[in-house]
């Protein structure tokens, strides 16, 4: 199936001339195509069959051990002017980047099949959706893209109609970490990725298109492309509020999106609906509110820690038709990771399990699964108009200082709270784990342009302030002196979300502090939760001296973006710093 669209056909021809594949396959997205890819990968060893009695349609992929996570140091944003990529991105000039990448791509598909994957990010009929085409030589990428996007004939038809699309070129190359780059050309709507088969580096619809390229498009077109989950909270009266939440990678988006209410809430009739677990595209609707879609069609979730106690919804979702990457296996060939019962016999690299080699499953091992399999998948997730957002939440892993929850006093303060986000690093990217770093709006690895301009873009929505969502900050990861988490987290996070909705609906007073509003005594419903009052006090306290130091650090961080940082944001930082200083004098 060639393309009627001349620009698409021409690009495919150009890429084929450069990479010299043995054949070209245009993906139609059908079941038959998926099954035939799976059969082929079982033969080559790219996939390993798992126990089909317990896990029908489930397969294991073991990646190269040097290719298990995103590589931020090899990821570039290639704007014509270096200044426009910002200090938050690595930069190369477009000419240099194309030259470097084209040299790598030259002849790289010899003897292999080149797959052309037309895909749509978002419901196929939504005006908020955007299309792209990924060219790859990896059948594993094709199989994953089929699950993660609306891939195939319908997407191609939309592309032919619209005439424009994001171009993504990918090859796994030799998997040589020295010959691995992920390059973005936002002004050309182009991505080139070479030398990695890992999710965020290779499934180009996800981080590369739906975040880095889309964030840049969104800025030009007046919308927001964010690293956020979307969850619907239905109260016993049947009213549903949608919440969008930005947490850095491996900080709880999938878990919050699939939350199971605590027993007492379930009995009262509360329900939680999953709309998205990683990416959120939002724009103002005719009524001035922000409407959001999830551009993805599946979950590329972190496996370790996913268990019946933490996330039973996810476990149910991945019981069939799932591709597991870099997990361990049990004696009877079931997928296994730390947090599951039973025990591993083979580790993620295929070696007999030996605790001396570290965890059995790679800490960044993943599952790829269709969102439709999620028991709490929201019918609204397919809605072309998107869902109205009542609250935006920022959060990260902060073992100390940051309270369980606080509310920004207005939009501009909320933008500061998002910009100031910090979190301990995780295994989702290569590098040290557990180091505190600033990760504004959880977009540090994903913002496709200068962070200063990005903050200004966020602030520009202030004009329709009265219709905008309220902005909150949460921290599920506070630790006590013994190093254990103070807050039970997971399902109990609903207690915090309920307070947010009460604030949105004007049902909770809250208590004003210099850093924002925290729940007043008794406003968080803890009746059936076994938690000591002293622990709650610790979780909600605002440590004045600690926050003064934090505001100083935030000020320095903002200054590091130079002249492009909006004055409005610096004024907010000063306002909060002064409020803290006043408190220090009066207390
Ligand atoms: N302590 C604690 N850990 C959590 C909570 N939510 C998620 N996690 C853990 O954080 C890790 C990543 O969670 P996940 O939802 O996959 O993050 P995502 O990558 O942002 O989607 C897993 O190990 C979870 O068990 C929580 O509320 N409290
Ligand atoms: C999907 C990815 O990112 P995250 O860690 O945010 O899930 C990824 O790393 O490929
Ligand atoms: Mn993510």
Coordinates of C-alpha atoms and ligand atoms in Angstrom, one line a residue, residues 247-256 277 302 304-305 310 366 397 476-477 485 487-490 493, ligand 1:
X247 CA 4.9 13.6 38.1
X248 CA 8.4 12.7 36.7
X249 CA 9.0 9.3 35.2
X250 CA 8.4 6.4 37.6
X251 CA 6.9 8.7 40.3
X252 CA 3.3 7.3 40.3
X253 CA 1.4 8.5 37.2
X254 CA 0.2 5.0 36.2
X255 CA -0.7 4.2 39.8
X256 CA -2.7 7.3 40.3
X277 CA -1.3 7.5 32.4
X302 CA 6.9 0.4 34.8
X304 CA 8.5 -3.5 39.2
X305 CA 6.3 -2.6 42.2
X310 CA -0.3 -1.5 44.9
X366 CA 8.1 -2.4 31.3
X397 CA 9.7 12.3 45.1
X476 CA 3.4 10.9 48.3
X477 CA 7.0 10.2 49.1
X485 CA 7.2 6.4 53.7
X487 CA 1.9 8.3 53.8
X488 CA 0.3 5.0 52.8
X489 CA -0.1 6.3 49.2
X490 CA -1.7 4.4 46.3
X493 CA -4.3 9.1 47.6
Ligands
LIG1 N1 5.2 5.2 48.2 C1 4.5 5.3 47.1 N2 5.0 4.8 46.0 C2 4.2 4.9 44.9 C3 3.0 5.6 44.9 N3 2.5 5.6 43.6 C4 3.4 4.9 42.9 N4 4.4 4.5 43.6 C5 5.6 3.8 43.1 O1 6.3 4.5 42.2 C6 6.8 3.7 41.1 C7 6.4 4.2 39.8 O2 5.0 4.3 39.7 P1 4.2 4.4 38.3 O3 2.8 4.7 38.6 O4 4.6 3.3 37.4 O5 4.9 5.8 37.8 P2 4.9 6.5 36.3 O6 6.1 6.1 35.6 O7 4.9 8.0 36.7 O8 3.6 6.1 35.6 C8 6.3 2.3 41.4 O9 7.4 1.6 42.0 C9 5.2 2.5 42.4 O10 5.0 1.4 43.2 C10 2.5 6.1 46.2 O11 1.4 6.7 46.3 N5 3.3 5.9 47.2

